[in-house]
Short mmCIF file of C-alpha atoms in Angstrom, two decimals:
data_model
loop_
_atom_site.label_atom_id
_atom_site.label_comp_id
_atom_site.label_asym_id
_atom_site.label_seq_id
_atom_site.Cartn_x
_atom_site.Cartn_y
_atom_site.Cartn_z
CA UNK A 1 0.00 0.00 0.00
CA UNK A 2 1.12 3.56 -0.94
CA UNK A 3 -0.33 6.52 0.73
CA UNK A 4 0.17 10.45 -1.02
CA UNK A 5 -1.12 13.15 0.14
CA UNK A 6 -1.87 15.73 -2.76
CA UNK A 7 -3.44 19.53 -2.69
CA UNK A 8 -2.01 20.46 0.75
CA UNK A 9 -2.57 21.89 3.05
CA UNK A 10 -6.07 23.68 2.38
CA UNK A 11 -7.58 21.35 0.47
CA UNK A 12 -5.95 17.98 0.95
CA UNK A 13 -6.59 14.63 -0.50
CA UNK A 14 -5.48 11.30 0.03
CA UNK A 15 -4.31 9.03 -2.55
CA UNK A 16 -4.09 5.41 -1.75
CA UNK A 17 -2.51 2.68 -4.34
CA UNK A 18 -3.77 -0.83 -3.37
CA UNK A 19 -2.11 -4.17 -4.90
CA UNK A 20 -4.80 -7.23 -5.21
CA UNK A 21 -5.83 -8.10 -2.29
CA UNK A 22 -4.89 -4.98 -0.37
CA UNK A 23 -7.69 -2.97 1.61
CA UNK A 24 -7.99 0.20 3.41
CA UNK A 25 -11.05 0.96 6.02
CA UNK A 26 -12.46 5.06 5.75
CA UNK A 27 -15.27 6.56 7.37
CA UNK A 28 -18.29 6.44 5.57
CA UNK A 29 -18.18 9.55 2.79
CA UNK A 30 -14.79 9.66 2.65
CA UNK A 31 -14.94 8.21 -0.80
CA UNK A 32 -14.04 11.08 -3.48
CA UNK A 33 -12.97 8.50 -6.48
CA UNK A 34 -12.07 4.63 -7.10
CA UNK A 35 -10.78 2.67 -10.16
CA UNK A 36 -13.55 -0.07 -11.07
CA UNK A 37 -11.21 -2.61 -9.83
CA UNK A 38 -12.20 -1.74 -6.15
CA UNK A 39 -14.98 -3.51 -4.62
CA UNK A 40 -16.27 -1.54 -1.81
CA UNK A 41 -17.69 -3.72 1.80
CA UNK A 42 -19.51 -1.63 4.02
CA UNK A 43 -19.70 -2.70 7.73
CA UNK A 44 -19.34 -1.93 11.43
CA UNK A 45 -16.71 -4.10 12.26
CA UNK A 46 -19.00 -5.43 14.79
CA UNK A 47 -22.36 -4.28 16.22
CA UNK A 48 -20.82 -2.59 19.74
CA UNK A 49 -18.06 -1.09 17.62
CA UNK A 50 -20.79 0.74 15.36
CA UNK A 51 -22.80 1.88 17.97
CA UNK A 52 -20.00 3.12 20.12
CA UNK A 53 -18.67 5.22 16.82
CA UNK A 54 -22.48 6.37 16.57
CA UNK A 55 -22.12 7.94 19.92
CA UNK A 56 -18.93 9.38 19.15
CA UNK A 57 -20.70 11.75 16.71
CA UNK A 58 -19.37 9.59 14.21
CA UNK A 59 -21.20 6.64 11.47
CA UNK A 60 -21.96 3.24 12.62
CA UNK A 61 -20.89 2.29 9.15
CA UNK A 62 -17.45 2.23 7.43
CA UNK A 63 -16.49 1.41 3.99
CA UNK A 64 -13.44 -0.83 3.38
CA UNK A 65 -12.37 -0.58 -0.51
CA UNK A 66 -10.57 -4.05 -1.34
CA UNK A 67 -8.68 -4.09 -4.46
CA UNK A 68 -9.92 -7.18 -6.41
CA UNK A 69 -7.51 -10.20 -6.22
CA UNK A 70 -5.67 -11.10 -10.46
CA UNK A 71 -6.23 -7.29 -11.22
CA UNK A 72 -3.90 -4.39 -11.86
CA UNK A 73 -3.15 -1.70 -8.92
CA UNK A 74 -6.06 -0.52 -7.85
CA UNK A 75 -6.57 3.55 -6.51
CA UNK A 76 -9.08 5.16 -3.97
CA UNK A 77 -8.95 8.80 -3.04
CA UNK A 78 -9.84 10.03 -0.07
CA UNK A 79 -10.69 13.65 1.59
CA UNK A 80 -12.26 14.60 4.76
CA UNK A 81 -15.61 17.36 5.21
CA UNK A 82 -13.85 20.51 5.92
CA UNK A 83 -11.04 22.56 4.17
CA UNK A 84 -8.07 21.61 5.54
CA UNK A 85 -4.84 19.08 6.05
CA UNK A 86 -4.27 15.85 6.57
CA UNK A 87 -1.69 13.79 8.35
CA UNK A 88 -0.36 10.03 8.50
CA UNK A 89 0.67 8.56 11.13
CA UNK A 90 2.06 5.34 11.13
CA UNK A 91 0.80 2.71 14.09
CA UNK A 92 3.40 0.21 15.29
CA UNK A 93 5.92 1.42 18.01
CA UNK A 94 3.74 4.50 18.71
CA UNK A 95 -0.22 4.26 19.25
CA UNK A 96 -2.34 7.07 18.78
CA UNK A 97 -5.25 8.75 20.17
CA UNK A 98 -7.46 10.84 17.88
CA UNK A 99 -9.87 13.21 18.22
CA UNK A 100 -12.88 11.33 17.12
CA UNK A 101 -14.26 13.54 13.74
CA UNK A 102 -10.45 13.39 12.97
CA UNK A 103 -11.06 9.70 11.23
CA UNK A 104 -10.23 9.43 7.68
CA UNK A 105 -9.69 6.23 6.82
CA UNK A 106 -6.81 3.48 8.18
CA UNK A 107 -4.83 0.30 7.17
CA UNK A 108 -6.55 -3.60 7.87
CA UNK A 109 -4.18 -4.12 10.70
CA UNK A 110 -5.01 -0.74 12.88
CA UNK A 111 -7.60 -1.44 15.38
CA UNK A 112 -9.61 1.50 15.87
CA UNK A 113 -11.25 1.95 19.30
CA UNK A 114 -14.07 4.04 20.73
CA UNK A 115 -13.26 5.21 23.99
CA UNK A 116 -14.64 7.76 26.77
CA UNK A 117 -11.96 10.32 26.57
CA UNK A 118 -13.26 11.52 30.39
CA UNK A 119 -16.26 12.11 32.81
CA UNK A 120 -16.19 15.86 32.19
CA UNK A 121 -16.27 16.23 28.71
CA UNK A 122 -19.60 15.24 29.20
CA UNK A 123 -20.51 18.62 29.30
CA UNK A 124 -18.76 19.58 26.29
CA UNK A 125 -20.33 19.31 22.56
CA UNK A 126 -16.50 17.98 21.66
CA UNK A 127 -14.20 14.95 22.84
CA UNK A 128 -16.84 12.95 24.96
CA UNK A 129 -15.37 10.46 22.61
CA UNK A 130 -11.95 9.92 21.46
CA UNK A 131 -10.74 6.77 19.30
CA UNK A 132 -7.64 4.74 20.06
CA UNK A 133 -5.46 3.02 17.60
CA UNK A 134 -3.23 -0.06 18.48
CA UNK A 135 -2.29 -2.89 16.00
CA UNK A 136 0.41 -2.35 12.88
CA UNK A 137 -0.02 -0.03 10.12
CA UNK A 138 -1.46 3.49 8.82
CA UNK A 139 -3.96 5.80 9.49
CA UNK A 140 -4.95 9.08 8.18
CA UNK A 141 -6.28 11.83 10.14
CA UNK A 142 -7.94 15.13 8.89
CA UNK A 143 -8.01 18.88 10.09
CA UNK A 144 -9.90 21.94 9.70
CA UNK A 145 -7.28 24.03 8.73
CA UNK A 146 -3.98 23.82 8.72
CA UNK A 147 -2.07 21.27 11.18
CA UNK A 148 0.66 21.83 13.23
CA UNK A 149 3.30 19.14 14.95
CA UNK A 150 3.77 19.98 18.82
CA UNK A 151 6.77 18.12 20.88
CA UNK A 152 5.80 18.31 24.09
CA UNK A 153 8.50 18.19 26.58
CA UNK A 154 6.96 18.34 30.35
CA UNK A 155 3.42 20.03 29.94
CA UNK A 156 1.28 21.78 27.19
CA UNK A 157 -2.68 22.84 26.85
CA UNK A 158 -4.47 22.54 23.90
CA UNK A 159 -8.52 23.74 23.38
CA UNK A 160 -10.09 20.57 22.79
CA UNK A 161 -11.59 21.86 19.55
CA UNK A 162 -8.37 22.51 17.92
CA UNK A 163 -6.80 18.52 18.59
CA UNK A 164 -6.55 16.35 15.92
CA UNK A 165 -4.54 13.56 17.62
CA UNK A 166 -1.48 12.56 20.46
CA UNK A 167 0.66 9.71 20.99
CA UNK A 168 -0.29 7.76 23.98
CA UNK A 169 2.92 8.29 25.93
CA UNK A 170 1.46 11.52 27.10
CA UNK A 171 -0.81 11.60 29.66
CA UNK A 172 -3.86 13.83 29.20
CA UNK A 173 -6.64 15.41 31.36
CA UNK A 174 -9.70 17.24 30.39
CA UNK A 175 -9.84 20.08 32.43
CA UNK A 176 -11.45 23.71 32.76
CA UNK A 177 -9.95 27.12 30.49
CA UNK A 178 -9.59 28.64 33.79
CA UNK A 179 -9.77 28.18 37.33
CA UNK A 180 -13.64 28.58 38.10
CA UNK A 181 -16.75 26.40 36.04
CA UNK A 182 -17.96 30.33 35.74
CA UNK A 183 -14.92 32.07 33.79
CA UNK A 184 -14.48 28.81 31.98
CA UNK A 185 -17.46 29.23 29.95
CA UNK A 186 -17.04 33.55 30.50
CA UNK A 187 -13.36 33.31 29.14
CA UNK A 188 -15.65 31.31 25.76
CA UNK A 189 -12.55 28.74 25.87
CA UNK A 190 -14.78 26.08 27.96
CA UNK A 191 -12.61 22.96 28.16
CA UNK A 192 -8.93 21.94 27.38
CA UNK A 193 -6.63 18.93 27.49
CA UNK A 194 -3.59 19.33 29.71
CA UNK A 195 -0.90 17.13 28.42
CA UNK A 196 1.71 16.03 30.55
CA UNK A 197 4.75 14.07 29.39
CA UNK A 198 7.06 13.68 26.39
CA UNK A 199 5.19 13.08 22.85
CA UNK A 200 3.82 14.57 20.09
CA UNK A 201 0.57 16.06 19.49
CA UNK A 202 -1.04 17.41 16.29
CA UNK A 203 -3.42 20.59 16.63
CA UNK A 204 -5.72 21.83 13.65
CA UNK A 205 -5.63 26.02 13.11
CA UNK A 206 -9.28 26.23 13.20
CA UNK A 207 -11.90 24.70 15.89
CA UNK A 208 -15.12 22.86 13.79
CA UNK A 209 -18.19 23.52 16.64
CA UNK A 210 -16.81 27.42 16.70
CA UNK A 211 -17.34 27.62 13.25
CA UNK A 212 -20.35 25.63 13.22
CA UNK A 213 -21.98 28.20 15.74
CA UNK A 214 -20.96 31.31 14.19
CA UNK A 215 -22.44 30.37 10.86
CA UNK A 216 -25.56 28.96 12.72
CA UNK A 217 -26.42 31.74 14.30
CA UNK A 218 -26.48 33.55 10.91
CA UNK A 219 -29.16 30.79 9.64
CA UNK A 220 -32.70 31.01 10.35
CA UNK A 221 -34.24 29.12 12.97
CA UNK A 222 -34.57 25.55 11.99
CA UNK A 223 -38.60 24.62 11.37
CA UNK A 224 -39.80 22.13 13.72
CA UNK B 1 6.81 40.12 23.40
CA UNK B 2 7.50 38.37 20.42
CA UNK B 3 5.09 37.38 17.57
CA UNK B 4 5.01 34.81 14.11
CA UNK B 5 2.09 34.27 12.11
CA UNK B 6 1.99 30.99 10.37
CA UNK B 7 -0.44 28.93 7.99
CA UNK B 8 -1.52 31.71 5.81
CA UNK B 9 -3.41 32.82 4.03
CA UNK B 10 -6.11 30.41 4.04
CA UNK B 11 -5.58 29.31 8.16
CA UNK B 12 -3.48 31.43 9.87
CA UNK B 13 -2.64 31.43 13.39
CA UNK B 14 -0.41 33.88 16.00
CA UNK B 15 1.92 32.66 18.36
CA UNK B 16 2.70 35.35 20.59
CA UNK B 17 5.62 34.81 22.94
CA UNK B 18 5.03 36.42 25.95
CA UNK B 19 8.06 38.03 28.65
CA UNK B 20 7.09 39.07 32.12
CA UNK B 21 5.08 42.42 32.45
CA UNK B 22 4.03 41.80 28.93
CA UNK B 23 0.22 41.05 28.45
CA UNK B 24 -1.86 40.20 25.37
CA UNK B 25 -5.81 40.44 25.70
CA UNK B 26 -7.09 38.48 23.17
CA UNK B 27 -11.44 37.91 22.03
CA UNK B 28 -12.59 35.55 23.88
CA UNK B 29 -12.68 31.89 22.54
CA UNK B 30 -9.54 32.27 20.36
CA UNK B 31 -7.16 30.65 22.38
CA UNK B 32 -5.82 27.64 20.02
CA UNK B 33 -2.81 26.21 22.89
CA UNK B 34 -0.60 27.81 25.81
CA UNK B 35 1.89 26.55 27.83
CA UNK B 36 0.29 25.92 31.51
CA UNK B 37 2.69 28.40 33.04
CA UNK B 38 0.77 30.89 31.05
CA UNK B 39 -1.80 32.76 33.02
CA UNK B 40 -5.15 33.37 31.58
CA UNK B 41 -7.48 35.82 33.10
CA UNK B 42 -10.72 36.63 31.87
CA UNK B 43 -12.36 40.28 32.22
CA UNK B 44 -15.00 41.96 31.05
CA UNK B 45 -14.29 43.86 27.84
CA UNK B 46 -14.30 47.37 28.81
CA UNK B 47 -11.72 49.75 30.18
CA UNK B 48 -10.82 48.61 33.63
CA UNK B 49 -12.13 51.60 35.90
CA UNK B 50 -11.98 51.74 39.63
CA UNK B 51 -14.75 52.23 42.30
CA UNK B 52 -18.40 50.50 42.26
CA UNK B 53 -20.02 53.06 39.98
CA UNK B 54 -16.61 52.68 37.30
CA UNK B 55 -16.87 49.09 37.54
CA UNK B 56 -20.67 49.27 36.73
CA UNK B 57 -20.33 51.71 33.71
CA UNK B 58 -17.44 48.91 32.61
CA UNK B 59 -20.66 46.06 32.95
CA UNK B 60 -23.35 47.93 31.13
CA UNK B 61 -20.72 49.01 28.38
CA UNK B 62 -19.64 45.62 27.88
CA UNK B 63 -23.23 44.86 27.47
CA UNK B 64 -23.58 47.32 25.21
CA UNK B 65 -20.82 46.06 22.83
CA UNK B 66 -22.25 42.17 22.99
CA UNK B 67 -25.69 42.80 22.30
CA UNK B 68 -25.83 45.69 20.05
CA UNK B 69 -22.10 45.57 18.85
CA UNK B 70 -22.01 42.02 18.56
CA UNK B 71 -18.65 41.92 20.28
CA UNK B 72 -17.64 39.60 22.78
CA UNK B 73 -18.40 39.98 26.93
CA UNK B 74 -15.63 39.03 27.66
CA UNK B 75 -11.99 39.26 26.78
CA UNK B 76 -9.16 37.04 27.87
CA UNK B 77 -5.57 38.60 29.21
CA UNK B 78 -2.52 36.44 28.61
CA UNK B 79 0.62 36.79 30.91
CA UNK B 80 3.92 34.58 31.81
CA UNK B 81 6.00 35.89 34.18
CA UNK B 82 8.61 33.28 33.52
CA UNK B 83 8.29 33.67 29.59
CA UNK B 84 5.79 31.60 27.42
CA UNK B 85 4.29 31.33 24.65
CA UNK B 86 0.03 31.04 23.06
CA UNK B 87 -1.23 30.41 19.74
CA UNK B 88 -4.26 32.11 18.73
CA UNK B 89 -6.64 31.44 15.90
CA UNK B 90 -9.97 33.30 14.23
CA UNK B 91 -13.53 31.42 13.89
CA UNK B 92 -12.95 31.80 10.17
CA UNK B 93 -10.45 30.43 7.42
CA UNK B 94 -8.57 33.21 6.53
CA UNK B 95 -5.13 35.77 7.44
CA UNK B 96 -4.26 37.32 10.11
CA UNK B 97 -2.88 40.89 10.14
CA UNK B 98 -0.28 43.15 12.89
CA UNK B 99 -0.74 46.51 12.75
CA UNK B 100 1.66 48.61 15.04
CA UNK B 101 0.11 51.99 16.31
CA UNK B 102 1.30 55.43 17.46
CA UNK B 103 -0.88 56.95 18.59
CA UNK B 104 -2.77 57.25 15.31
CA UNK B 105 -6.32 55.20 15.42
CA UNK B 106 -7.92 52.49 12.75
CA UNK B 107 -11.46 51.32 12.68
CA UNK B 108 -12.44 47.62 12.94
CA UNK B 109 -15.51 46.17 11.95
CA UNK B 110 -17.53 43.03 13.33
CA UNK B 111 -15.35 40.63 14.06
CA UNK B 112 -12.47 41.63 13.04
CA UNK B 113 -10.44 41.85 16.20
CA UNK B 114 -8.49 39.41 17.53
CA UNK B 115 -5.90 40.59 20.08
CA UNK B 116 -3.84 43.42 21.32
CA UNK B 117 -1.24 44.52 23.52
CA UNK B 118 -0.08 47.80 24.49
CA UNK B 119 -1.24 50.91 25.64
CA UNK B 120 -4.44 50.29 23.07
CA UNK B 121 -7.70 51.81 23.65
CA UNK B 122 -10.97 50.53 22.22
CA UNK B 123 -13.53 52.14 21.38
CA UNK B 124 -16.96 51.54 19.74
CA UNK B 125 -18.52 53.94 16.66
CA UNK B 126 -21.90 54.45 15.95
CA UNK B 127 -21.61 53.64 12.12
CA UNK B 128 -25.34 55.91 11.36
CA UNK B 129 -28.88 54.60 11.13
CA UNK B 130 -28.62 52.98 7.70
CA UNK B 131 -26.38 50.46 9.46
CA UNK B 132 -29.36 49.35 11.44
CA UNK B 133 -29.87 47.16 7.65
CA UNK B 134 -26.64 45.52 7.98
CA UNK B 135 -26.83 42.13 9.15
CA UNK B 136 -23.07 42.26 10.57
CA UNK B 137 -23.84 45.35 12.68
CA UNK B 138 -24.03 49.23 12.74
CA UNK B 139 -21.10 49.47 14.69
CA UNK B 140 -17.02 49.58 14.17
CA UNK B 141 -14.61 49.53 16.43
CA UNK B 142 -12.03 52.26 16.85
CA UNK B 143 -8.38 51.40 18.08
CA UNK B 144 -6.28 54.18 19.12
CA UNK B 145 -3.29 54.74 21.13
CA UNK B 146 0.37 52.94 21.33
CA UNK B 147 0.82 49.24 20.90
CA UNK B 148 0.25 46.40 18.53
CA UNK B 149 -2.95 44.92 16.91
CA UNK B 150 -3.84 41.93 15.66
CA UNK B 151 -6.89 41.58 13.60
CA UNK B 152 -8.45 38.84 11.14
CA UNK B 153 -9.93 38.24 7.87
CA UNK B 154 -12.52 35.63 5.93
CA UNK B 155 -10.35 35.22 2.55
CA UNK B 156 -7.50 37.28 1.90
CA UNK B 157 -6.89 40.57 2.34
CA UNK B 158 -6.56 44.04 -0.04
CA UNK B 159 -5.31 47.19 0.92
CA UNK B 160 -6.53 49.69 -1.44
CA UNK B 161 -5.80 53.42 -1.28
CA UNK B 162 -8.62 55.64 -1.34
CA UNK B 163 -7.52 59.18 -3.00
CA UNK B 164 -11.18 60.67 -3.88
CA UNK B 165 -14.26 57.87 -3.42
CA UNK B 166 -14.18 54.21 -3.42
CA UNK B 167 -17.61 52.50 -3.13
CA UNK B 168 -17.24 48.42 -1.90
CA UNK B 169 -19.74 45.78 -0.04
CA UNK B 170 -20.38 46.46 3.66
CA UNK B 171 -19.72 42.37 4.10
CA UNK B 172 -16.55 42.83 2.36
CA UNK B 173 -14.61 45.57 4.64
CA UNK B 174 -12.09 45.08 7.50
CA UNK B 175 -10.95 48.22 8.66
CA UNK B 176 -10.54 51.44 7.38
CA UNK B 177 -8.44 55.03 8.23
CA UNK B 178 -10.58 56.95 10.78
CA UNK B 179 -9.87 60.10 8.19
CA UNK B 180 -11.97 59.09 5.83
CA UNK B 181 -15.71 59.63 5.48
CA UNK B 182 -17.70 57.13 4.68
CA UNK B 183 -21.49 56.36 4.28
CA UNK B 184 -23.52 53.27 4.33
CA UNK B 185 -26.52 53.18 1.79
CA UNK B 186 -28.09 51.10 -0.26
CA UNK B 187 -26.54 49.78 -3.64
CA UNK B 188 -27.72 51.94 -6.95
CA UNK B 189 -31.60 51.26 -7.96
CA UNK B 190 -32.97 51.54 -4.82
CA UNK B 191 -35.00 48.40 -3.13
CA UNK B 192 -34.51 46.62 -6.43
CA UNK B 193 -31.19 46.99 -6.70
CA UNK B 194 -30.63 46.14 -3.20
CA UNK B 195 -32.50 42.92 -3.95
CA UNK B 196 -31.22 42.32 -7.48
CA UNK B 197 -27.87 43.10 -7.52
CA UNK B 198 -26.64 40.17 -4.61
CA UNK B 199 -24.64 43.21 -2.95
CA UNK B 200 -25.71 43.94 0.60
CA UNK B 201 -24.73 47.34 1.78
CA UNK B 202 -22.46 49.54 0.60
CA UNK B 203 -20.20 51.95 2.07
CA UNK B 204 -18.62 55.00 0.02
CA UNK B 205 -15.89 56.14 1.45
CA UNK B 206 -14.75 59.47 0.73
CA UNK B 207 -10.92 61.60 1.84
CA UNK B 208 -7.48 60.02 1.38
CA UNK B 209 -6.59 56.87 3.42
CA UNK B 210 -6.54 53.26 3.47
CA UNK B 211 -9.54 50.42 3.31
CA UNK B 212 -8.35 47.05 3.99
CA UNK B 213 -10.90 44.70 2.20
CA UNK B 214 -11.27 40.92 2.48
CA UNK B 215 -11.90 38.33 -0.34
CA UNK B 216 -14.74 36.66 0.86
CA UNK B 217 -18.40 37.82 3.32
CA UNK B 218 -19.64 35.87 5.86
CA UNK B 219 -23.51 36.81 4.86
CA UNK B 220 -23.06 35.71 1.52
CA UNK B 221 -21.96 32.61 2.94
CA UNK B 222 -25.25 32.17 5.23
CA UNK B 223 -27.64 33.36 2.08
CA UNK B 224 -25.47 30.67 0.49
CA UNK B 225 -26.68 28.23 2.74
CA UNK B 226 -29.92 29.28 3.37
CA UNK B 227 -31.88 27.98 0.98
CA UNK B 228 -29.91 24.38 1.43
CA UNK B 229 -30.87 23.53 4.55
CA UNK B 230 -33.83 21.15 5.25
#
């Protein structure tokens, strides 16, 4: 398998060369173009899987495009919802966690979890869920906006609406912008994750649900 | 205090680096990452004044600038006594400009802020009654005094010199020179042009000085969508 990334960084793409018999797993809509040699399977990858993705904000299905076994190379290409980068990072010695809308797509031998990233980020609209990968291989995150690669030496805050992902030998707590529940949501920064360790995170330049809000509250009132 | 502004044009961000007695007050909501030795404090965003009846006038003209402005509450003020550094980033895809002032003064419109530091004053102007049919506001906001600003764009941005009149879309301005006059009215045609011609407001600026225009308008963008949703 080959992964490229083309039209970086606003408008990125990911292009994905597949031998016979190859696969790669993306989140359902990911799909921009396919030779006719790819057969696409679409599945949950197992009933509690799809329904913990569903309450992740994310869809209980995924495709997996396999390229068909005594054919030429076969090529899928790949793109996330909003403008913006992508990044892969490969699985193996280091394990990932992403921010769960950060899915793209990822290699047959990543294992893709669902996890509870933390009791408080219940009361967020962003990271009640975040996805673990173990296993061997590649998997492609996606960004609103540009990305950018943090080392983290000893400590480091990030809004949780501008992660993407972090290796797992940092340790990370969701807490409060500020000191008090009350300038939290005054200071409009509402909740962070406070890294501690030595790793590498990846942050996006723009924060989705911000966006979302601004341009919602220039829409008209939905019709119930 | 040190500043670099990365990923543009399309998604900029600001990483200011911050010494001690330096402090950045920045929109609220903007803060991308900081180190934790980085102190955030969150005010009110209105001068700070002294004494129960200065601390109310600060309240009701903070409220003042959210609901009728459409500016935030509340601000946030960065500080690191032992040196530090945070990234900031805009709601919107798009640059992010510095503009160093002394003592001279530039008007902002909605949304357009997104930090300073300094000696800065800020202000709010009444932009006249035919503002009251912009969707993005009636007011601007004036910066005056000594220190740096930062402020933000949708799209890219266009300085153009005005020597005489220059007539652009309300959606489409960022700031402008305080010495110029300008006017908000309705595009040529009257109601029909208004409707027909897809522009929203204009403003006709009139003097010598600078407009800073951006490429793209957030109302567009909603009138875009509109009519797509269910």
């Amino acid at each position: 398998m080959q992964i490229d990334l083309q039209h970086r960084p606003s408008q990125a793409m990911a292009h994905v060369v597949l031998t016979p018999g190859e696969s790669v797993t993306a989140e359902s809509g990911a799909m921009v173009g396919m030779t006719p040699n790819v057969q696409v399977q679409t599945g949950s990858g197992g009933l509690l899987k799809g329904i913990k993705r569903m309450f992740g904000g994310e869809s209980f299905f995924r495709n997996t495009f396999i390229c068909s076994q005594g054919s030429e190379v076969g090529e899928v290409y790949l793109a996330a919802t909003l403008p913006g980068d992508l990044v892969v990072l490969d699985v193996g010695a280091s394990k990932y966690y992403l921010q769960n809308h950060a899915y793209v797509a990822s290699t047959p031998g990543v294992d893709v979890d669902t996890r509870v990233g933390g009791f408080k980020t219940f009361l967020s609209g962003e990271g009640l869920f975040v996805l673990k990968t173990t296993g061997q291989g590649q998997v492609i995150a996606g960004a609103f906006g540009a990305i950018e690669e943090v080392r983290v030496r000893g400590e480091y805050i990030v809004d949780t609406g501008h992660l993407v992902a972090w290796e797992d030998s940092l340790q990370f707590r969701i807490t409060k912008a500020a000191d008090g529940w009350i300038s939290s949501w005054l200071s409009g920064e509402g909740l962070v994750c406070h890294f501690t360790g030595n790793g590498t995170l990846w942050t996006q330049t723009r924060n989705p649900s911000e966006y979302g809000e601004e341009i919602g509250r220039r829409l008209p009132p939905r019709e119930s | 205090m040190n500043h670099e502004i990365t990923h543009g044009p399309s998604f900029a961000v600001l990483k200011v680096g911050l010494q001690r007695g330096d402090v950045l007050t920045a929109e609220a909501g903007s803060m991308v990452s900081r180190f934790p030795r980085v102190k955030m404090r969150t005010r009110i965003n209105a001068p700070r004044s002294a004494g129960f009846f200065g601390k109310l006038g600060a309240f009701l003209t903070a409220l003042v600038r959210k609901f009728i402005a459409g500016e935030s509450f509340m601000v946030n003020d960065f500080s690191c006594d032992e040196g530090g550094e945070v990234t900031l980033a805009p709601t919107f895809s798009g640059t992010i400009a510095v503009r160093k002032l002394h003592g001279d003064r530039i008007l902002l419109t909605r949304g357009a802020f997104l930090a300073c530091a300094g000696d800065l004053q800020l202000k709010m102007r009444w932009g006249g009654l035919r503002g009251l049919l912009a969707r993005e506001g009636l007011f601007f906001m004036e910066v005056s005094g000594t220190g740096e600003l930062f402020y933000t764009s949708y799209g890219g941005t266009l300085e153009v010199p005005v020597n005489g009149t220059l007539t652009v879309d309300h959606g489409h301005v960022v700031a402008f020179d305080p010495a110029l006059d300008f006017r908000i009215r309705l595009p040529g045609g009257g109601f029909l042009g208004l409707v027909a011609s897809g522009v929203g407001l204009v403003m006709e600026f009139s003097g010598r000085g600078a407009v800073v225009l951006q490429s793209r308008n957030v109302s567009t963008l909603a009138s875009w969508l509109t009519p797509r949703l269910p």
